[in-house]
């Protein structure tokens, strides 16, 4: 804007500078001419003075009544010759007339009275003509001086008026539009996209205001597009949040069934050995008995035991599942995406913070890691309830691998949970299933890690996943 401001002033400033230089040059030229006129006037005054002195001396010789001495005449001729040599006359015929006077005085015997009278009359004529020429020169100098005075007065009056005109143009065509433009630009931060009227703007500033109006028009279009896109994204996020909540409910139900299946698989595993022992004992007893009725009854019992064993084996086969393959994941990216979705599932007063360094990368099963962290974050947010609080997810490297912690500033874990450990279907909250911590612990155990629970001082809780971390190495 400052550059445009300077560019808008260069034309009037250049015109003013040129006019000022022309005026100064004119004044300098007039002063030079005055000096040139003063020098001829000074020389002419000296000429007139010498001619007057010669006339006075010649008049004294004529009034003496005797012939002038040759020495006096020689001195007078020498003065006339010096006057002719020095010049300074204004009338072109003056040197010739002075030479004629010199010739009249050149008679060695002395000029007659008529010659003295003629010489005196000639000198008087020279004085008269030079005086008229001097008066004419003075009149000419007076006229030139008057013209110079008028020019100087005009310059003195014109320059303040020109300065006032420039100030007026500067204020009404440059400064005021720039002030309005600065005010409108300050309103851009408040999403005020009002255009700037360019009717009374200086032509030098017109491109600036046209570009500004184009800018605000483009910003208004972008703002409308941004609002539409934001509204669309909000709808998509709400739909994704609803889908995620539905998936979470389905996953909770699936986890509950999985926990039941885990209990059933454990029970089946524990029953297989006793059943196998009972079956072997009954088989031995069947071979040793000779009573047909007893043998038939034993065969029925052995058949039922085989069926129960087969059911237990089928239950164990169904409980087994293929593990998710591990791949290199960025903990910061996973945490950031997770918190972005969880934001719509927690209370407005709960603040979610991500404190995971971006350089930590490990080979882990991403989906199970995401599910374990989701359970821990939701547990922490539900512990805060509708109160204001913070849930922070952090990570740091350890000697064994990586430690991922989910901490909150809520009431902390129930004492019975810290004392008895994590167990499925055991929760310290009303309507809690107790499966979130169980799933997270099972995930850590499957990878050879662990889940640690601890309270914080002065308040709060922290659940930490200790996982082995092996970075992927590139050849």
JSON list of C-alpha atoms in Angstrom, two decimals, residues 99-321:
[
{"chain": "A", "resi": 99, "resn": "UNK", "atom": "CA", "xyz": [37.93, 61.79, -32.17]},
{"chain": "A", "resi": 100, "resn": "UNK", "atom": "CA", "xyz": [36.80, 64.94, -34.01]},
{"chain": "A", "resi": 101, "resn": "UNK", "atom": "CA", "xyz": [37.15, 66.91, -30.79]},
{"chain": "A", "resi": 102, "resn": "UNK", "atom": "CA", "xyz": [40.62, 65.42, -30.40]},
{"chain": "A", "resi": 103, "resn": "UNK", "atom": "CA", "xyz": [41.55, 66.54, -33.93]},
{"chain": "A", "resi": 104, "resn": "UNK", "atom": "CA", "xyz": [40.25, 70.05, -33.29]},
{"chain": "A", "resi": 105, "resn": "UNK", "atom": "CA", "xyz": [42.50, 70.29, -30.25]},
{"chain": "A", "resi": 106, "resn": "UNK", "atom": "CA", "xyz": [45.52, 68.85, -32.07]},
{"chain": "A", "resi": 107, "resn": "UNK", "atom": "CA", "xyz": [46.74, 72.24, -33.59]},
{"chain": "A", "resi": 108, "resn": "UNK", "atom": "CA", "xyz": [50.16, 72.86, -32.10]},
{"chain": "A", "resi": 109, "resn": "UNK", "atom": "CA", "xyz": [49.68, 76.55, -32.23]},
{"chain": "A", "resi": 110, "resn": "UNK", "atom": "CA", "xyz": [46.52, 76.19, -30.28]},
{"chain": "A", "resi": 111, "resn": "UNK", "atom": "CA", "xyz": [43.04, 76.13, -31.72]},
{"chain": "A", "resi": 112, "resn": "UNK", "atom": "CA", "xyz": [41.24, 79.34, -32.37]},
{"chain": "A", "resi": 113, "resn": "UNK", "atom": "CA", "xyz": [38.29, 80.35, -30.26]},
{"chain": "A", "resi": 114, "resn": "UNK", "atom": "CA", "xyz": [35.98, 78.98, -32.90]},
{"chain": "A", "resi": 115, "resn": "UNK", "atom": "CA", "xyz": [37.69, 75.58, -32.59]},
{"chain": "A", "resi": 116, "resn": "UNK", "atom": "CA", "xyz": [37.28, 75.62, -28.84]},
{"chain": "A", "resi": 117, "resn": "UNK", "atom": "CA", "xyz": [33.63, 76.52, -29.22]},
{"chain": "A", "resi": 118, "resn": "UNK", "atom": "CA", "xyz": [33.09, 73.74, -31.75]},
{"chain": "A", "resi": 119, "resn": "UNK", "atom": "CA", "xyz": [34.86, 71.24, -29.54]},
{"chain": "A", "resi": 120, "resn": "UNK", "atom": "CA", "xyz": [32.80, 72.38, -26.56]},
{"chain": "A", "resi": 121, "resn": "UNK", "atom": "CA", "xyz": [29.57, 72.12, -28.58]},
{"chain": "A", "resi": 122, "resn": "UNK", "atom": "CA", "xyz": [30.54, 68.62, -29.75]},
{"chain": "A", "resi": 123, "resn": "UNK", "atom": "CA", "xyz": [31.20, 67.44, -26.19]},
{"chain": "A", "resi": 124, "resn": "UNK", "atom": "CA", "xyz": [27.88, 68.90, -25.09]},
{"chain": "A", "resi": 125, "resn": "UNK", "atom": "CA", "xyz": [26.18, 67.00, -27.93]},
{"chain": "A", "resi": 126, "resn": "UNK", "atom": "CA", "xyz": [27.94, 63.81, -26.83]},
{"chain": "A", "resi": 127, "resn": "UNK", "atom": "CA", "xyz": [26.77, 64.35, -23.25]},
{"chain": "A", "resi": 128, "resn": "UNK", "atom": "CA", "xyz": [23.22, 65.08, -24.40]},
{"chain": "A", "resi": 129, "resn": "UNK", "atom": "CA", "xyz": [22.97, 61.96, -26.62]},
{"chain": "A", "resi": 130, "resn": "UNK", "atom": "CA", "xyz": [24.58, 59.72, -24.01]},
{"chain": "A", "resi": 131, "resn": "UNK", "atom": "CA", "xyz": [22.26, 61.09, -21.34]},
{"chain": "A", "resi": 132, "resn": "UNK", "atom": "CA", "xyz": [19.21, 60.28, -23.47]},
{"chain": "A", "resi": 133, "resn": "UNK", "atom": "CA", "xyz": [20.61, 56.80, -24.14]},
{"chain": "A", "resi": 134, "resn": "UNK", "atom": "CA", "xyz": [21.24, 56.37, -20.41]},
{"chain": "A", "resi": 135, "resn": "UNK", "atom": "CA", "xyz": [17.67, 57.38, -19.64]},
{"chain": "A", "resi": 136, "resn": "UNK", "atom": "CA", "xyz": [16.39, 54.88, -22.20]},
{"chain": "A", "resi": 137, "resn": "UNK", "atom": "CA", "xyz": [18.57, 52.15, -20.66]},
{"chain": "A", "resi": 138, "resn": "UNK", "atom": "CA", "xyz": [17.26, 53.03, -17.20]},
{"chain": "A", "resi": 139, "resn": "UNK", "atom": "CA", "xyz": [13.68, 52.81, -18.46]},
{"chain": "A", "resi": 140, "resn": "UNK", "atom": "CA", "xyz": [14.41, 49.43, -20.03]},
{"chain": "A", "resi": 141, "resn": "UNK", "atom": "CA", "xyz": [15.96, 48.16, -16.80]},
{"chain": "A", "resi": 142, "resn": "UNK", "atom": "CA", "xyz": [12.99, 49.49, -14.86]},
{"chain": "A", "resi": 143, "resn": "UNK", "atom": "CA", "xyz": [10.57, 47.60, -17.12]},
{"chain": "A", "resi": 144, "resn": "UNK", "atom": "CA", "xyz": [12.60, 44.40, -16.78]},
{"chain": "A", "resi": 145, "resn": "UNK", "atom": "CA", "xyz": [12.77, 44.82, -13.02]},
{"chain": "A", "resi": 146, "resn": "UNK", "atom": "CA", "xyz": [9.01, 45.27, -12.87]},
{"chain": "A", "resi": 147, "resn": "UNK", "atom": "CA", "xyz": [8.54, 42.10, -14.94]},
{"chain": "A", "resi": 148, "resn": "UNK", "atom": "CA", "xyz": [10.89, 40.23, -12.62]},
{"chain": "A", "resi": 149, "resn": "UNK", "atom": "CA", "xyz": [8.97, 41.48, -9.61]},
{"chain": "A", "resi": 150, "resn": "UNK", "atom": "CA", "xyz": [5.69, 40.30, -11.11]},
{"chain": "A", "resi": 151, "resn": "UNK", "atom": "CA", "xyz": [7.18, 36.90, -11.92]},
{"chain": "A", "resi": 152, "resn": "UNK", "atom": "CA", "xyz": [8.60, 36.58, -8.43]},
{"chain": "A", "resi": 153, "resn": "UNK", "atom": "CA", "xyz": [5.28, 37.58, -6.86]},
{"chain": "A", "resi": 154, "resn": "UNK", "atom": "CA", "xyz": [3.46, 35.13, -9.10]},
{"chain": "A", "resi": 155, "resn": "UNK", "atom": "CA", "xyz": [5.84, 32.36, -8.07]},
{"chain": "A", "resi": 156, "resn": "UNK", "atom": "CA", "xyz": [5.44, 33.24, -4.39]},
{"chain": "A", "resi": 157, "resn": "UNK", "atom": "CA", "xyz": [1.65, 33.15, -4.72]},
{"chain": "A", "resi": 158, "resn": "UNK", "atom": "CA", "xyz": [1.45, 30.19, -7.09]},
{"chain": "A", "resi": 159, "resn": "UNK", "atom": "CA", "xyz": [3.53, 27.76, -5.11]},
{"chain": "A", "resi": 160, "resn": "UNK", "atom": "CA", "xyz": [1.44, 27.92, -1.89]},
{"chain": "A", "resi": 161, "resn": "UNK", "atom": "CA", "xyz": [-1.69, 27.58, -4.01]},
{"chain": "A", "resi": 162, "resn": "UNK", "atom": "CA", "xyz": [-0.15, 24.61, -5.82]},
{"chain": "A", "resi": 163, "resn": "UNK", "atom": "CA", "xyz": [0.81, 23.09, -2.46]},
{"chain": "A", "resi": 164, "resn": "UNK", "atom": "CA", "xyz": [-2.74, 23.56, -1.18]},
{"chain": "A", "resi": 165, "resn": "UNK", "atom": "CA", "xyz": [-4.09, 21.98, -4.35]},
{"chain": "A", "resi": 166, "resn": "UNK", "atom": "CA", "xyz": [-1.76, 19.00, -3.96]},
{"chain": "A", "resi": 167, "resn": "UNK", "atom": "CA", "xyz": [-2.79, 18.63, -0.29]},
{"chain": "A", "resi": 168, "resn": "UNK", "atom": "CA", "xyz": [-6.44, 18.78, -1.32]},
{"chain": "A", "resi": 169, "resn": "UNK", "atom": "CA", "xyz": [-5.97, 16.13, -4.01]},
{"chain": "A", "resi": 170, "resn": "UNK", "atom": "CA", "xyz": [-3.83, 14.06, -1.66]},
{"chain": "A", "resi": 171, "resn": "UNK", "atom": "CA", "xyz": [-6.48, 14.10, 1.03]},
{"chain": "A", "resi": 172, "resn": "UNK", "atom": "CA", "xyz": [-9.64, 13.62, -1.03]},
{"chain": "A", "resi": 173, "resn": "UNK", "atom": "CA", "xyz": [-8.34, 11.32, -3.75]},
{"chain": "A", "resi": 174, "resn": "UNK", "atom": "CA", "xyz": [-5.57, 9.38, -1.99]},
{"chain": "A", "resi": 175, "resn": "UNK", "atom": "CA", "xyz": [-5.51, 9.58, 1.82]},
{"chain": "A", "resi": 176, "resn": "UNK", "atom": "CA", "xyz": [-9.25, 9.23, 2.45]},
{"chain": "A", "resi": 177, "resn": "UNK", "atom": "CA", "xyz": [-9.64, 6.24, 0.06]},
{"chain": "A", "resi": 178, "resn": "UNK", "atom": "CA", "xyz": [-6.58, 4.60, 1.61]},
{"chain": "A", "resi": 179, "resn": "UNK", "atom": "CA", "xyz": [-7.99, 5.16, 5.12]},
{"chain": "A", "resi": 180, "resn": "UNK", "atom": "CA", "xyz": [-11.30, 3.61, 4.06]},
{"chain": "A", "resi": 181, "resn": "UNK", "atom": "CA", "xyz": [-9.41, 0.72, 2.47]},
{"chain": "A", "resi": 182, "resn": "UNK", "atom": "CA", "xyz": [-7.45, 0.13, 5.66]},
{"chain": "A", "resi": 183, "resn": "UNK", "atom": "CA", "xyz": [-10.69, 0.09, 7.67]},
{"chain": "A", "resi": 184, "resn": "UNK", "atom": "CA", "xyz": [-12.27, -2.39, 5.27]},
{"chain": "A", "resi": 185, "resn": "UNK", "atom": "CA", "xyz": [-9.17, -4.62, 5.37]},
{"chain": "A", "resi": 186, "resn": "UNK", "atom": "CA", "xyz": [-9.34, -4.65, 9.16]},
{"chain": "A", "resi": 187, "resn": "UNK", "atom": "CA", "xyz": [-12.95, -5.83, 8.81]},
{"chain": "A", "resi": 188, "resn": "UNK", "atom": "CA", "xyz": [-11.87, -8.81, 6.71]},
{"chain": "A", "resi": 189, "resn": "UNK", "atom": "CA", "xyz": [-10.93, -10.69, 9.89]},
{"chain": "A", "resi": 190, "resn": "UNK", "atom": "CA", "xyz": [-14.59, -10.35, 10.94]},
{"chain": "A", "resi": 191, "resn": "UNK", "atom": "CA", "xyz": [-15.71, -11.81, 7.59]},
{"chain": "A", "resi": 192, "resn": "UNK", "atom": "CA", "xyz": [-16.98, -8.45, 6.34]},
{"chain": "A", "resi": 193, "resn": "UNK", "atom": "CA", "xyz": [-16.47, -8.58, 2.56]},
{"chain": "A", "resi": 194, "resn": "UNK", "atom": "CA", "xyz": [-17.86, -5.14, 1.66]},
{"chain": "A", "resi": 195, "resn": "UNK", "atom": "CA", "xyz": [-16.42, -3.75, -1.62]},
{"chain": "A", "resi": 196, "resn": "UNK", "atom": "CA", "xyz": [-14.65, -0.41, -1.83]},
{"chain": "A", "resi": 197, "resn": "UNK", "atom": "CA", "xyz": [-16.33, 2.28, -4.02]},
{"chain": "A", "resi": 198, "resn": "UNK", "atom": "CA", "xyz": [-13.78, 3.46, -6.59]},
{"chain": "A", "resi": 199, "resn": "UNK", "atom": "CA", "xyz": [-15.65, 6.44, -8.09]},
{"chain": "A", "resi": 200, "resn": "UNK", "atom": "CA", "xyz": [-13.61, 9.23, -6.46]},
{"chain": "A", "resi": 201, "resn": "UNK", "atom": "CA", "xyz": [-10.30, 7.37, -6.35]},
{"chain": "A", "resi": 202, "resn": "UNK", "atom": "CA", "xyz": [-7.15, 8.69, -7.99]},
{"chain": "A", "resi": 203, "resn": "UNK", "atom": "CA", "xyz": [-6.43, 6.85, -11.26]},
{"chain": "A", "resi": 204, "resn": "UNK", "atom": "CA", "xyz": [-3.06, 5.78, -9.89]},
{"chain": "A", "resi": 205, "resn": "UNK", "atom": "CA", "xyz": [-4.85, 3.96, -7.04]},
{"chain": "A", "resi": 206, "resn": "UNK", "atom": "CA", "xyz": [-7.63, 2.56, -9.18]},
{"chain": "A", "resi": 207, "resn": "UNK", "atom": "CA", "xyz": [-5.85, -0.80, -9.91]},
{"chain": "A", "resi": 208, "resn": "UNK", "atom": "CA", "xyz": [-5.33, -1.29, -6.16]},
{"chain": "A", "resi": 209, "resn": "UNK", "atom": "CA", "xyz": [-9.02, -0.82, -5.36]},
{"chain": "A", "resi": 210, "resn": "UNK", "atom": "CA", "xyz": [-10.11, -2.94, -8.32]},
{"chain": "A", "resi": 211, "resn": "UNK", "atom": "CA", "xyz": [-7.83, -5.74, -7.10]},
{"chain": "A", "resi": 212, "resn": "UNK", "atom": "CA", "xyz": [-9.19, -5.34, -3.56]},
{"chain": "A", "resi": 213, "resn": "UNK", "atom": "CA", "xyz": [-12.79, -5.58, -4.79]},
{"chain": "A", "resi": 214, "resn": "UNK", "atom": "CA", "xyz": [-11.87, -8.66, -6.80]},
{"chain": "A", "resi": 215, "resn": "UNK", "atom": "CA", "xyz": [-10.19, -10.09, -3.70]},
{"chain": "A", "resi": 216, "resn": "UNK", "atom": "CA", "xyz": [-13.18, -9.56, -1.40]},
{"chain": "A", "resi": 217, "resn": "UNK", "atom": "CA", "xyz": [-15.52, -10.96, -4.05]},
{"chain": "A", "resi": 218, "resn": "UNK", "atom": "CA", "xyz": [-13.35, -14.05, -4.31]},
{"chain": "A", "resi": 219, "resn": "UNK", "atom": "CA", "xyz": [-13.13, -14.31, -0.52]},
{"chain": "A", "resi": 220, "resn": "UNK", "atom": "CA", "xyz": [-16.91, -14.10, -0.26]},
{"chain": "A", "resi": 221, "resn": "UNK", "atom": "CA", "xyz": [-17.25, -16.93, -2.77]},
{"chain": "A", "resi": 222, "resn": "UNK", "atom": "CA", "xyz": [-14.65, -19.00, -0.91]},
{"chain": "A", "resi": 223, "resn": "UNK", "atom": "CA", "xyz": [-16.40, -18.31, 2.40]},
{"chain": "A", "resi": 224, "resn": "UNK", "atom": "CA", "xyz": [-19.70, -19.52, 0.98]},
{"chain": "A", "resi": 225, "resn": "UNK", "atom": "CA", "xyz": [-17.99, -22.63, -0.38]},
{"chain": "A", "resi": 226, "resn": "UNK", "atom": "CA", "xyz": [-16.26, -23.13, 2.98]},
{"chain": "A", "resi": 227, "resn": "UNK", "atom": "CA", "xyz": [-19.54, -22.83, 4.87]},
{"chain": "A", "resi": 228, "resn": "UNK", "atom": "CA", "xyz": [-21.19, -25.32, 2.53]},
{"chain": "A", "resi": 229, "resn": "UNK", "atom": "CA", "xyz": [-18.27, -27.72, 2.83]},
{"chain": "A", "resi": 230, "resn": "UNK", "atom": "CA", "xyz": [-18.16, -27.32, 6.61]},
{"chain": "A", "resi": 231, "resn": "UNK", "atom": "CA", "xyz": [-21.87, -28.06, 6.82]},
{"chain": "A", "resi": 232, "resn": "UNK", "atom": "CA", "xyz": [-21.37, -31.12, 4.60]},
{"chain": "A", "resi": 233, "resn": "UNK", "atom": "CA", "xyz": [-18.40, -32.27, 6.70]},
{"chain": "A", "resi": 234, "resn": "UNK", "atom": "CA", "xyz": [-20.37, -31.83, 9.90]},
{"chain": "A", "resi": 235, "resn": "UNK", "atom": "CA", "xyz": [-23.14, -33.96, 8.47]},
{"chain": "A", "resi": 236, "resn": "UNK", "atom": "CA", "xyz": [-20.64, -36.60, 7.38]},
{"chain": "A", "resi": 237, "resn": "UNK", "atom": "CA", "xyz": [-18.92, -36.54, 10.78]},
{"chain": "A", "resi": 238, "resn": "UNK", "atom": "CA", "xyz": [-22.23, -36.88, 12.60]},
{"chain": "A", "resi": 239, "resn": "UNK", "atom": "CA", "xyz": [-23.16, -39.78, 10.35]},
{"chain": "A", "resi": 240, "resn": "UNK", "atom": "CA", "xyz": [-19.72, -41.35, 10.93]},
{"chain": "A", "resi": 241, "resn": "UNK", "atom": "CA", "xyz": [-20.07, -40.81, 14.67]},
{"chain": "A", "resi": 242, "resn": "UNK", "atom": "CA", "xyz": [-23.49, -42.49, 14.67]},
{"chain": "A", "resi": 243, "resn": "UNK", "atom": "CA", "xyz": [-22.07, -45.36, 12.65]},
{"chain": "A", "resi": 244, "resn": "UNK", "atom": "CA", "xyz": [-19.12, -45.59, 15.02]},
{"chain": "A", "resi": 245, "resn": "UNK", "atom": "CA", "xyz": [-21.39, -45.61, 18.05]},
{"chain": "A", "resi": 246, "resn": "UNK", "atom": "CA", "xyz": [-23.46, -48.31, 16.44]},
{"chain": "A", "resi": 247, "resn": "UNK", "atom": "CA", "xyz": [-20.30, -50.27, 15.70]},
{"chain": "A", "resi": 248, "resn": "UNK", "atom": "CA", "xyz": [-19.16, -49.70, 19.26]},
{"chain": "A", "resi": 249, "resn": "UNK", "atom": "CA", "xyz": [-22.40, -51.10, 20.60]},
{"chain": "A", "resi": 250, "resn": "UNK", "atom": "CA", "xyz": [-22.13, -54.03, 18.25]},
{"chain": "A", "resi": 251, "resn": "UNK", "atom": "CA", "xyz": [-18.51, -54.50, 19.21]},
{"chain": "A", "resi": 252, "resn": "UNK", "atom": "CA", "xyz": [-19.38, -54.37, 22.89]},
{"chain": "A", "resi": 253, "resn": "UNK", "atom": "CA", "xyz": [-21.97, -57.05, 22.35]},
{"chain": "A", "resi": 254, "resn": "UNK", "atom": "CA", "xyz": [-19.46, -59.05, 20.32]},
{"chain": "A", "resi": 255, "resn": "UNK", "atom": "CA", "xyz": [-16.84, -58.60, 23.03]},
{"chain": "A", "resi": 256, "resn": "UNK", "atom": "CA", "xyz": [-19.34, -59.77, 25.63]},
{"chain": "A", "resi": 257, "resn": "UNK", "atom": "CA", "xyz": [-20.00, -62.86, 23.55]},
{"chain": "A", "resi": 258, "resn": "UNK", "atom": "CA", "xyz": [-16.27, -63.28, 23.03]},
{"chain": "A", "resi": 259, "resn": "UNK", "atom": "CA", "xyz": [-15.71, -63.10, 26.76]},
{"chain": "A", "resi": 260, "resn": "UNK", "atom": "CA", "xyz": [-18.40, -65.71, 27.24]},
{"chain": "A", "resi": 261, "resn": "UNK", "atom": "CA", "xyz": [-16.74, -67.79, 24.54]},
{"chain": "A", "resi": 262, "resn": "UNK", "atom": "CA", "xyz": [-13.39, -67.32, 26.25]},
{"chain": "A", "resi": 263, "resn": "UNK", "atom": "CA", "xyz": [-14.86, -68.53, 29.52]},
{"chain": "A", "resi": 264, "resn": "UNK", "atom": "CA", "xyz": [-16.53, -71.45, 27.73]},
{"chain": "A", "resi": 265, "resn": "UNK", "atom": "CA", "xyz": [-13.28, -72.29, 25.90]},
{"chain": "A", "resi": 266, "resn": "UNK", "atom": "CA", "xyz": [-11.37, -72.20, 29.16]},
{"chain": "A", "resi": 267, "resn": "UNK", "atom": "CA", "xyz": [-13.94, -74.40, 30.83]},
{"chain": "A", "resi": 268, "resn": "UNK", "atom": "CA", "xyz": [-13.85, -76.82, 27.88]},
{"chain": "A", "resi": 269, "resn": "UNK", "atom": "CA", "xyz": [-10.08, -76.92, 28.02]},
{"chain": "A", "resi": 270, "resn": "UNK", "atom": "CA", "xyz": [-10.15, -77.63, 31.74]},
{"chain": "A", "resi": 271, "resn": "UNK", "atom": "CA", "xyz": [-12.80, -80.35, 31.31]},
{"chain": "A", "resi": 272, "resn": "UNK", "atom": "CA", "xyz": [-11.01, -82.25, 28.54]},
{"chain": "A", "resi": 273, "resn": "UNK", "atom": "CA", "xyz": [-8.34, -83.74, 30.80]},
{"chain": "A", "resi": 274, "resn": "UNK", "atom": "CA", "xyz": [-10.75, -85.01, 33.51]},
{"chain": "A", "resi": 275, "resn": "UNK", "atom": "CA", "xyz": [-13.08, -86.35, 30.82]},
{"chain": "A", "resi": 276, "resn": "UNK", "atom": "CA", "xyz": [-10.17, -88.14, 29.12]},
{"chain": "A", "resi": 277, "resn": "UNK", "atom": "CA", "xyz": [-9.16, -89.67, 32.49]},
{"chain": "A", "resi": 278, "resn": "UNK", "atom": "CA", "xyz": [-12.71, -90.76, 33.26]},
{"chain": "A", "resi": 279, "resn": "UNK", "atom": "CA", "xyz": [-13.04, -92.21, 29.76]},
{"chain": "A", "resi": 280, "resn": "UNK", "atom": "CA", "xyz": [-9.82, -94.21, 30.15]},
{"chain": "A", "resi": 281, "resn": "UNK", "atom": "CA", "xyz": [-10.87, -95.46, 33.59]},
{"chain": "A", "resi": 282, "resn": "UNK", "atom": "CA", "xyz": [-14.28, -96.53, 32.30]},
{"chain": "A", "resi": 283, "resn": "UNK", "atom": "CA", "xyz": [-12.62, -98.22, 29.31]},
{"chain": "A", "resi": 284, "resn": "UNK", "atom": "CA", "xyz": [-10.37, -100.22, 31.63]},
{"chain": "A", "resi": 285, "resn": "UNK", "atom": "CA", "xyz": [-13.33, -101.04, 33.82]},
{"chain": "A", "resi": 286, "resn": "UNK", "atom": "CA", "xyz": [-15.32, -102.15, 30.72]},
{"chain": "A", "resi": 287, "resn": "UNK", "atom": "CA", "xyz": [-12.58, -104.58, 29.72]},
{"chain": "A", "resi": 288, "resn": "UNK", "atom": "CA", "xyz": [-12.34, -106.03, 33.22]},
{"chain": "A", "resi": 289, "resn": "UNK", "atom": "CA", "xyz": [-16.08, -106.59, 33.83]},
{"chain": "A", "resi": 290, "resn": "UNK", "atom": "CA", "xyz": [-17.69, -109.87, 32.79]},
{"chain": "A", "resi": 291, "resn": "UNK", "atom": "CA", "xyz": [-21.27, -108.91, 33.55]},
{"chain": "A", "resi": 292, "resn": "UNK", "atom": "CA", "xyz": [-23.07, -108.16, 30.28]},
{"chain": "A", "resi": 293, "resn": "UNK", "atom": "CA", "xyz": [-25.54, -105.76, 31.88]},
{"chain": "A", "resi": 294, "resn": "UNK", "atom": "CA", "xyz": [-22.74, -103.79, 33.53]},
{"chain": "A", "resi": 295, "resn": "UNK", "atom": "CA", "xyz": [-20.79, -103.78, 30.25]},
{"chain": "A", "resi": 296, "resn": "UNK", "atom": "CA", "xyz": [-23.79, -102.34, 28.41]},
{"chain": "A", "resi": 297, "resn": "UNK", "atom": "CA", "xyz": [-24.23, -99.60, 30.95]},
{"chain": "A", "resi": 298, "resn": "UNK", "atom": "CA", "xyz": [-20.52, -98.76, 30.77]},
{"chain": "A", "resi": 299, "resn": "UNK", "atom": "CA", "xyz": [-20.72, -98.61, 26.98]},
{"chain": "A", "resi": 300, "resn": "UNK", "atom": "CA", "xyz": [-23.54, -96.03, 27.27]},
{"chain": "A", "resi": 301, "resn": "UNK", "atom": "CA", "xyz": [-21.54, -93.92, 29.73]},
{"chain": "A", "resi": 302, "resn": "UNK", "atom": "CA", "xyz": [-18.40, -94.11, 27.54]},
{"chain": "A", "resi": 303, "resn": "UNK", "atom": "CA", "xyz": [-20.41, -93.04, 24.49]},
{"chain": "A", "resi": 304, "resn": "UNK", "atom": "CA", "xyz": [-21.81, -90.02, 26.33]},
{"chain": "A", "resi": 305, "resn": "UNK", "atom": "CA", "xyz": [-18.31, -89.11, 27.52]},
{"chain": "A", "resi": 306, "resn": "UNK", "atom": "CA", "xyz": [-17.02, -89.27, 23.96]},
{"chain": "A", "resi": 307, "resn": "UNK", "atom": "CA", "xyz": [-19.86, -86.98, 22.87]},
{"chain": "A", "resi": 308, "resn": "UNK", "atom": "CA", "xyz": [-19.09, -84.49, 25.61]},
{"chain": "A", "resi": 309, "resn": "UNK", "atom": "CA", "xyz": [-15.38, -84.62, 24.69]},
{"chain": "A", "resi": 310, "resn": "UNK", "atom": "CA", "xyz": [-16.25, -84.05, 21.05]},
{"chain": "A", "resi": 311, "resn": "UNK", "atom": "CA", "xyz": [-18.40, -81.03, 21.98]},
{"chain": "A", "resi": 312, "resn": "UNK", "atom": "CA", "xyz": [-15.57, -79.61, 24.05]},
{"chain": "A", "resi": 313, "resn": "UNK", "atom": "CA", "xyz": [-13.13, -80.05, 21.15]},
{"chain": "A", "resi": 314, "resn": "UNK", "atom": "CA", "xyz": [-15.58, -78.40, 18.76]},
{"chain": "A", "resi": 315, "resn": "UNK", "atom": "CA", "xyz": [-15.96, -75.50, 21.20]},
{"chain": "A", "resi": 316, "resn": "UNK", "atom": "CA", "xyz": [-12.18, -75.05, 21.37]},
{"chain": "A", "resi": 317, "resn": "UNK", "atom": "CA", "xyz": [-11.90, -75.19, 17.57]},
{"chain": "A", "resi": 318, "resn": "UNK", "atom": "CA", "xyz": [-14.52, -72.49, 17.20]},
{"chain": "A", "resi": 319, "resn": "UNK", "atom": "CA", "xyz": [-12.82, -70.29, 19.84]},
{"chain": "A", "resi": 320, "resn": "UNK", "atom": "CA", "xyz": [-9.56, -70.27, 17.90]},
{"chain": "A", "resi": 321, "resn": "UNK", "atom": "CA", "xyz": [-9.18, -67.36, 15.42]}
]
